[in-house]
Tab-separated table of C-alpha atoms (C1' of nucleotides) and ligand atoms in Angstrom:
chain	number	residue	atom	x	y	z
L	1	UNK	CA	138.519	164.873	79.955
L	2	UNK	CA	137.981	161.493	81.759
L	3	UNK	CA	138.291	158.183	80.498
L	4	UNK	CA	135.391	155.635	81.337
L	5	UNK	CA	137.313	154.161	84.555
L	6	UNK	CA	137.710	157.673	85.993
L	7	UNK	CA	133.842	158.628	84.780
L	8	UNK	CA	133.024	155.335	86.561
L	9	UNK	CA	135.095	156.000	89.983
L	10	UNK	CA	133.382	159.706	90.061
L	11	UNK	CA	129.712	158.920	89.874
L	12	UNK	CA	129.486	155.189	91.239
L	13	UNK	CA	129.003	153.704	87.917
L	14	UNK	CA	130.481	151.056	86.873
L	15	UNK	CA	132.406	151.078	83.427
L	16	UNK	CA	129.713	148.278	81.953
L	17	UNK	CA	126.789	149.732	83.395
L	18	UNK	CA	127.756	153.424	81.561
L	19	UNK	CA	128.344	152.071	78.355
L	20	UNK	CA	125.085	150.057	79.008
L	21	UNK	CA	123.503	153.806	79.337
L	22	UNK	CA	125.258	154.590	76.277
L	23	UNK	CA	124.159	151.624	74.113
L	24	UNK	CA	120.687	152.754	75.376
L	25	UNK	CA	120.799	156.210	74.347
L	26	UNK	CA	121.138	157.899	77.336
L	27	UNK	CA	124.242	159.232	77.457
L	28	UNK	CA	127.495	159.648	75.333
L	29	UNK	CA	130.856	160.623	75.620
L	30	UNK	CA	131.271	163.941	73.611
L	31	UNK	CA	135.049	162.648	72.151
L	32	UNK	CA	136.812	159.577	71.148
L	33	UNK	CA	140.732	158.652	71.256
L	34	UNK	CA	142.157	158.052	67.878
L	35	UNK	CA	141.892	154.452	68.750
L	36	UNK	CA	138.285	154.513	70.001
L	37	UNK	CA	138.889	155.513	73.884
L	38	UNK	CA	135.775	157.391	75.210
L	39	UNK	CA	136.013	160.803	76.742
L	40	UNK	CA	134.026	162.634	78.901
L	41	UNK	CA	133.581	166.520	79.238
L	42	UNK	CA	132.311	168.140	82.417
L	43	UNK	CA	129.132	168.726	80.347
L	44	UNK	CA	129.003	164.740	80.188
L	45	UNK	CA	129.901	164.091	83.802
L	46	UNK	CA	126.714	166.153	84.446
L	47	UNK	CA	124.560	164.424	82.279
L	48	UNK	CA	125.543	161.361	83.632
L	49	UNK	CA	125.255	162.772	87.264
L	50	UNK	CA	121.250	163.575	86.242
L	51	UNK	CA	120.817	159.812	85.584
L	52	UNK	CA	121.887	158.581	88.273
L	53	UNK	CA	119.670	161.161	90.639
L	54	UNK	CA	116.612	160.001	88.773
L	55	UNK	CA	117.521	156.500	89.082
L	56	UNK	CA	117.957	157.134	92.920
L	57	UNK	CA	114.372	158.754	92.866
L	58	UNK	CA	112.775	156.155	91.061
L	59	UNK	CA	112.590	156.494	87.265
L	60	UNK	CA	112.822	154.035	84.676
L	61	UNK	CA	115.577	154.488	82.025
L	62	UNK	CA	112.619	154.974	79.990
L	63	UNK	CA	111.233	157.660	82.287
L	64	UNK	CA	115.037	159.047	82.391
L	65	UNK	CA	114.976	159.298	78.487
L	66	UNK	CA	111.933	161.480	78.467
L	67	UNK	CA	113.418	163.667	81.068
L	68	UNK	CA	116.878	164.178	79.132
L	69	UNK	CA	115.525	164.988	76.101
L	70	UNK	CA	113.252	167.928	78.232
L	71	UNK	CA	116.443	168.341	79.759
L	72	UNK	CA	118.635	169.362	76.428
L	73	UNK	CA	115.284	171.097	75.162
L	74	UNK	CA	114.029	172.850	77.962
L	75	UNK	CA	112.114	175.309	75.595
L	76	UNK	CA	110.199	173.071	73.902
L	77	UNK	CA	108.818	171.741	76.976
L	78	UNK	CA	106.881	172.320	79.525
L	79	UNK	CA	106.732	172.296	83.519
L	80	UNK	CA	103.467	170.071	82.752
L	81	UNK	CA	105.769	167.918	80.696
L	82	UNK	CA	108.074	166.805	83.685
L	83	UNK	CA	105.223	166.846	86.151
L	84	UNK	CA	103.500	164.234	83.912
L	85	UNK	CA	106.601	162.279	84.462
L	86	UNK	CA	107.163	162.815	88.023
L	87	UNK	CA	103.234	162.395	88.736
L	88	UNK	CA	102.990	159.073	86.787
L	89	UNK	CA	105.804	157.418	88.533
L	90	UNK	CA	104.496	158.518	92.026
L	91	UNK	CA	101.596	156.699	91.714
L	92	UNK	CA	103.682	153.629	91.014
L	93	UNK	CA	105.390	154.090	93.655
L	94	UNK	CA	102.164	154.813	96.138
L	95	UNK	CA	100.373	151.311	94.619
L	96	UNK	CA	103.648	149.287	94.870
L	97	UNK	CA	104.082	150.878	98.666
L	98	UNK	CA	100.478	150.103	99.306
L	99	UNK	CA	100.782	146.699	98.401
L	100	UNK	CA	104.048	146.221	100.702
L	101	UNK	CA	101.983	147.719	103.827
L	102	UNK	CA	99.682	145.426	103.246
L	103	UNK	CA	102.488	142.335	103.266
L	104	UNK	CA	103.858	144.107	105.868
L	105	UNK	CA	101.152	143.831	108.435
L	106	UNK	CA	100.216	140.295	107.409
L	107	UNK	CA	103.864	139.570	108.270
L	108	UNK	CA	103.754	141.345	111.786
L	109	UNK	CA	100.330	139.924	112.078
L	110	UNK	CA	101.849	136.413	111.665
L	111	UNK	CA	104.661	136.570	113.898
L	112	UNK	CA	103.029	138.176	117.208
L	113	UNK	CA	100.354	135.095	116.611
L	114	UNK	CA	103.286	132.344	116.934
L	115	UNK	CA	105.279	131.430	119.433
L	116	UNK	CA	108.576	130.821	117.446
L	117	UNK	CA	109.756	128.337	119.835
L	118	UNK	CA	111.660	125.239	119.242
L	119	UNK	CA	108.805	122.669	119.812
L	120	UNK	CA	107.028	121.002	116.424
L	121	UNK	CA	105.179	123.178	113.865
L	122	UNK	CA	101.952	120.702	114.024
L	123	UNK	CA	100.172	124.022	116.525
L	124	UNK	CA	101.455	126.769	114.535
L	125	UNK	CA	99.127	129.202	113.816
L	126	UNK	CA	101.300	130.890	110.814
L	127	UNK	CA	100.876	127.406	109.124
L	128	UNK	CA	97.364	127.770	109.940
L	129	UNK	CA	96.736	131.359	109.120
L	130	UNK	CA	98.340	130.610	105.270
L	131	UNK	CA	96.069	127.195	105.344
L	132	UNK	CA	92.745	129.157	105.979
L	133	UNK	CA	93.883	131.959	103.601
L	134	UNK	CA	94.688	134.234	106.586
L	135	UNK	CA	91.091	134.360	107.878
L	136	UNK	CA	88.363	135.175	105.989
L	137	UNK	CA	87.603	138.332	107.207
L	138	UNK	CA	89.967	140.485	105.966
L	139	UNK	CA	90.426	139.364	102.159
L	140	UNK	CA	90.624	141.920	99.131
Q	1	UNK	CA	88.406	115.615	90.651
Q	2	UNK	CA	89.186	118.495	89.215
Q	3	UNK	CA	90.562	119.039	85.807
Q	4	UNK	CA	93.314	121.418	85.531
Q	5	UNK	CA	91.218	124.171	83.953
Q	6	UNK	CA	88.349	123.968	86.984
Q	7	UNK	CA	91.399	124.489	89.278
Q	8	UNK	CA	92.660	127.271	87.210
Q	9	UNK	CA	88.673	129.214	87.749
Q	10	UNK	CA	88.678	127.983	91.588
Q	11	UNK	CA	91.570	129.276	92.111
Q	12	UNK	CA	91.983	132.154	89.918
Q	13	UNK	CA	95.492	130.954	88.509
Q	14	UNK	CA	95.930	129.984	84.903
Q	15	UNK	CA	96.342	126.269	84.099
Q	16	UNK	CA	99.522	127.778	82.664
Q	17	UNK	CA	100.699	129.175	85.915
Q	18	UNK	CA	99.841	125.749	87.691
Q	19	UNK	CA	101.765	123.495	85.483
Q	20	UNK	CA	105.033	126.130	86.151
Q	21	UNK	CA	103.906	125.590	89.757
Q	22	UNK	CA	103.986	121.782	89.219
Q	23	UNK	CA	107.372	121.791	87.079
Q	24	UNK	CA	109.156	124.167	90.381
Q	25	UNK	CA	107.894	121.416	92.910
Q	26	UNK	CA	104.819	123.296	94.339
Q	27	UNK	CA	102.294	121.383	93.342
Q	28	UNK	CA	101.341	118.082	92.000
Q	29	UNK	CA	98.579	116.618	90.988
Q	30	UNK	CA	97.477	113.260	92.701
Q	31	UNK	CA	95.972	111.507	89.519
Q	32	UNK	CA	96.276	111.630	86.105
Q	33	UNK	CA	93.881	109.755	83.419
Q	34	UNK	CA	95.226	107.099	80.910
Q	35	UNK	CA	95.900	110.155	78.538
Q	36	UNK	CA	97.934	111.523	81.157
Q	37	UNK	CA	95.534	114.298	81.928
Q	38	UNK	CA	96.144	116.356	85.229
Q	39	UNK	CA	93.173	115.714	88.147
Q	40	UNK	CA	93.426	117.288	91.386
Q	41	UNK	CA	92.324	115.685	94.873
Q	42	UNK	CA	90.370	118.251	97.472
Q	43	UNK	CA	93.580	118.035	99.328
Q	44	UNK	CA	95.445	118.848	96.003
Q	45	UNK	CA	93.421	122.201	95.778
Q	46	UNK	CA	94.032	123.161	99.048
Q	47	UNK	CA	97.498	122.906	98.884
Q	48	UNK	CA	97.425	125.466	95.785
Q	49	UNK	CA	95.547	127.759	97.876
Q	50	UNK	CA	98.463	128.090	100.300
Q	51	UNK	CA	100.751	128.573	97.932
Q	52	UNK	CA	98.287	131.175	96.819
Q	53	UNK	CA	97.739	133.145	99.832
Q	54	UNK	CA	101.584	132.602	100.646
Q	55	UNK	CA	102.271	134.278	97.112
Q	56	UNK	CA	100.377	137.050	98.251
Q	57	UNK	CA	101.933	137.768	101.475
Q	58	UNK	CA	104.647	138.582	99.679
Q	59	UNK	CA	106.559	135.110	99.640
Q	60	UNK	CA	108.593	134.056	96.795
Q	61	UNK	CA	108.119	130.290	95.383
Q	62	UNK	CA	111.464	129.788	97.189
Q	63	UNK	CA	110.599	130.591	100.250
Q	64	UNK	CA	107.067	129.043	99.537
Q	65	UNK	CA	108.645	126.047	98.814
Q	66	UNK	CA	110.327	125.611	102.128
Q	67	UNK	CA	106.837	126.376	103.616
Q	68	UNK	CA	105.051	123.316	101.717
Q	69	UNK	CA	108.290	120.954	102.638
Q	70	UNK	CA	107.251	122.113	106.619
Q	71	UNK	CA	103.304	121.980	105.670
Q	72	UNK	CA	103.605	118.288	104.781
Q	73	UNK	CA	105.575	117.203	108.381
Q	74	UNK	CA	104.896	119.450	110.725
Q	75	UNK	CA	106.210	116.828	113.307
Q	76	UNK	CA	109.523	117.571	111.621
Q	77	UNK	CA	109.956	121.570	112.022
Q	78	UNK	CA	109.495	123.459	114.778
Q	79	UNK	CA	107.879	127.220	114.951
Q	80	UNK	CA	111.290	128.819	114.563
Q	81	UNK	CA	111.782	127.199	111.273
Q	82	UNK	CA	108.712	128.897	110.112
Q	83	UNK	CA	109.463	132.204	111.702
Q	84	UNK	CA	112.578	132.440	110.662
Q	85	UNK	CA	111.354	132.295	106.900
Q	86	UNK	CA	108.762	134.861	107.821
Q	87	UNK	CA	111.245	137.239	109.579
Q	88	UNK	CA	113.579	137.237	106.606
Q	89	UNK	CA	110.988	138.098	104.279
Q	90	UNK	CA	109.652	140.529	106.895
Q	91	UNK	CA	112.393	142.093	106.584
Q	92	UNK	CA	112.872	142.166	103.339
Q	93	UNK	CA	109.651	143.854	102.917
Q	94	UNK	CA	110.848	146.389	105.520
Q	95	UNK	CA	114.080	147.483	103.232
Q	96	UNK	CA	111.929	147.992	100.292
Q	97	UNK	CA	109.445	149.854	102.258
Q	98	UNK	CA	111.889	152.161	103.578
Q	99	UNK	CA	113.419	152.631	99.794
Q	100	UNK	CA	109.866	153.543	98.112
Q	101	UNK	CA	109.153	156.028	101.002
Q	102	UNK	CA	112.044	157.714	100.210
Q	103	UNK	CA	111.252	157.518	96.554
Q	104	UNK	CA	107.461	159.136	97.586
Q	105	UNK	CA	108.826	161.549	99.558
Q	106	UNK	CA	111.496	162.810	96.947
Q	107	UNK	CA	108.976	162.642	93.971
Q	108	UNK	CA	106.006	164.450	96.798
Q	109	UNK	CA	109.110	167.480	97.101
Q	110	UNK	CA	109.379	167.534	93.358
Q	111	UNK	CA	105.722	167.919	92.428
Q	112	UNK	CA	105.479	170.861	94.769
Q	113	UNK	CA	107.716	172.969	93.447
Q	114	UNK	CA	107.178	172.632	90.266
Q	115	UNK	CA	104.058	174.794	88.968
Q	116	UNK	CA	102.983	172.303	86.554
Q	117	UNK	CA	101.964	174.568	84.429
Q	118	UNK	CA	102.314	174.790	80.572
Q	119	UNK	CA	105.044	177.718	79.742
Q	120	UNK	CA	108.499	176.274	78.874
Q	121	UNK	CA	110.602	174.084	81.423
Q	122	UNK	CA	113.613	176.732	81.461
Q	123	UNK	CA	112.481	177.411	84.982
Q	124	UNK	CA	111.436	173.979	86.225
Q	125	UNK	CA	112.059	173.349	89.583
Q	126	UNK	CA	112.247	169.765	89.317
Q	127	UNK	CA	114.953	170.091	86.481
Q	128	UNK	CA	116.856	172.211	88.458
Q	129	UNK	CA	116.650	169.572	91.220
Q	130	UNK	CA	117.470	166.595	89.363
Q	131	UNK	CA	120.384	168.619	88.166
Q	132	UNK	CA	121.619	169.500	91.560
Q	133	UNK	CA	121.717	165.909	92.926
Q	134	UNK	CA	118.599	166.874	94.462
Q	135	UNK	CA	120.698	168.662	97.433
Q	136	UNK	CA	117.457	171.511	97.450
Q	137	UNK	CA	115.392	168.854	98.920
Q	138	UNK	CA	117.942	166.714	101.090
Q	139	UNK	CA	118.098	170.199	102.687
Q	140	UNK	CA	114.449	170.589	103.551
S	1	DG	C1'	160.128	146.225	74.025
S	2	DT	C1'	157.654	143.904	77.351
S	3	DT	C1'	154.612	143.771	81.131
S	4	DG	C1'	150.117	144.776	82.922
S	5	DA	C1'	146.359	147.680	83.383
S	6	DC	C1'	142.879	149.519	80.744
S	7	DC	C1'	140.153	150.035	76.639
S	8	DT	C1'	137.067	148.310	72.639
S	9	DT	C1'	132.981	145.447	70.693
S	10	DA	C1'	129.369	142.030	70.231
S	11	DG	C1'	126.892	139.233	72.496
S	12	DA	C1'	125.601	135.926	76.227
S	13	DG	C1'	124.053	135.289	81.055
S	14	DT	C1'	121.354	136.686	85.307
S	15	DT	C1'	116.959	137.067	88.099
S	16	DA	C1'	111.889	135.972	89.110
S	17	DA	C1'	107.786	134.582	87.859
S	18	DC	C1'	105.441	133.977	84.663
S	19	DT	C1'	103.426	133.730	79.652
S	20	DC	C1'	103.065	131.856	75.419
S	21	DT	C1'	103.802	128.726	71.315
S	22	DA	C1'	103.893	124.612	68.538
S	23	DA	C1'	102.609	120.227	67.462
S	24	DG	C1'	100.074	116.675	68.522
S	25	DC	C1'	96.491	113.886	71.540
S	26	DT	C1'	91.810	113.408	73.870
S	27	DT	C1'	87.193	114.265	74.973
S	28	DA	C1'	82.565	116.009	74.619
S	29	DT	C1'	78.969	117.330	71.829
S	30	DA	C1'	76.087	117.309	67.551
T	1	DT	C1'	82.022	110.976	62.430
T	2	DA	C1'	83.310	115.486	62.510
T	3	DT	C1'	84.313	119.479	64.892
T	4	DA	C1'	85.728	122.248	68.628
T	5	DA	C1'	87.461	122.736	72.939
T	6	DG	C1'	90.738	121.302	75.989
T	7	DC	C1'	94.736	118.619	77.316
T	8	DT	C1'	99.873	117.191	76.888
T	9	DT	C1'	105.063	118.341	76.452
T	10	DA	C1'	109.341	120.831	75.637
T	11	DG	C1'	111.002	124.840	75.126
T	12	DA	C1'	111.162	129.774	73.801
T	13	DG	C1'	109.930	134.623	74.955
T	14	DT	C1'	109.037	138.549	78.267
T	15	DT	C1'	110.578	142.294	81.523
T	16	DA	C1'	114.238	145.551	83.535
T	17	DA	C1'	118.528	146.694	84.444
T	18	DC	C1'	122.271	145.240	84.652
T	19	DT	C1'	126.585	142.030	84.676
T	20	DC	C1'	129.927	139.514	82.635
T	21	DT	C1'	132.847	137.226	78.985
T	22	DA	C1'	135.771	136.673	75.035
T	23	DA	C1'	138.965	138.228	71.965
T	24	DG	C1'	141.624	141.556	70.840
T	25	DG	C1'	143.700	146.591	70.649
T	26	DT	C1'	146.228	150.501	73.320
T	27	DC	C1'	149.020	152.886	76.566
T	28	DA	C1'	152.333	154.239	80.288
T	29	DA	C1'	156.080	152.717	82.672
T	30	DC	C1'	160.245	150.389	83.509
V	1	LIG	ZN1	104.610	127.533	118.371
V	2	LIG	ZN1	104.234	128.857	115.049
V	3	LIG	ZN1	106.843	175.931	86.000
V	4	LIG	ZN1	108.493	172.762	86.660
DNA sequence: GTTGACCTTAGAGTTAACTCTAAGCTTATA
DNA sequence: TATAAGCTTAGAGTTAACTCTAAGGTCAAC
């Protein structure tokens, strides 16, 4: 059994951010001290282990809430279930990505056209790209 | 002269949005009526455009900020000053780039090997994944 | 039997960029 | 002149996921 500090050092967590899980239903510690101590089984450790692997990959705590209640109810679910899940939040991560490639090239576009050098700004063409909207022709 | 809500249409902001603008330094405008009503110069709606198309490279008002402050004396700043703010937030972009193409590539693995299909999840792939710390697909 | 480290809770603060509300003026139209 | 639409301000609310604080209780060690 581990107490919060030794939950925390084990998976990365910080102390405040698992009782933060906690107070948002996403995890628990399975046993208390007489004076109100958490404790964490292996079972828990594991739990807590899932989260943080989904939060790596992506998911909302939302997301992760829908995942651990397939997860402790695996029969009652199905494989369509959790590809719902997974499928939803891959297309927020392909329209936020497709939004940054687009920044990105602007931003590559902008600093091949300027010189960067120490003389005045009054030539620069990033100043003038951002005046002129960055040039008409390629606007969304 | 434009009243605030014929700048909101020209520009597609809402008056709302332009007055927050206003009250973070952005944007002014040059007159007001006797009733202290907002009216923006030509030069006034050309500086919100900037900020505009500077919002949607990706800058934040911070940075955008320190873009207008160079916009207004170019005599005073020099192309570095204005690349440097563009490298940082090139980079920027970069890191989370890099972070959602690992997220896409993760959640890609996950949706194909899981069947998708609609008998129970005692067998899911992706459950079994999450649950290993995703070490399956680190392999691959 | 006293440090000092660790634990508890409720609740406030952080960040960015809005977004909205309330209460009261102003302006244009009928 | 009455009505509606639009303007003003200060300030509160939203979102997500923490992050931290205060005030106090507990525990192991010396
Ligand atoms: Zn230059
Ligand atoms: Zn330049
Ligand atoms: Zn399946
Ligand atoms: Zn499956």
């Amino acid at each position: 059994m581990l107490k919060i500090s030794e939950l925390a050092e084990q998976t990365g967590l910080s102390a405040h951010t698992l009782r933060y899980y906690e107070k948002h239903g996403l995890i628990n510690a399975s046993n208390r001290s007489a004076a109100g101590y958490r404790f964490y089984t292996d079972l828990d450790v594991r739990r807590v282990q899932f989260v943080k692997t989904a939060r790596n990959t992506g998911f909302s705590l939302a997301d992760i809430g829908q995942l651990l209640s397939i997860r402790v109810d695996k029969q009652s679910h199905s494989c369509q279930d959790v590809t719902d899940i997974t499928q939803k939040k891959l297309l927020e991560v392909n329209a936020k990505l497709a939004e940054l490639q687009s920044m990105q090239q602007t931003l590559e576009l902008l600093l091949e056209s300027c010189c960067g050098g120490p003389e005045n700004a009054t030539h620069c063409s990033i100043m003038e790209a951002l005046d002129a909207g960055l040039s008409r022709e390629d606007e969304n």
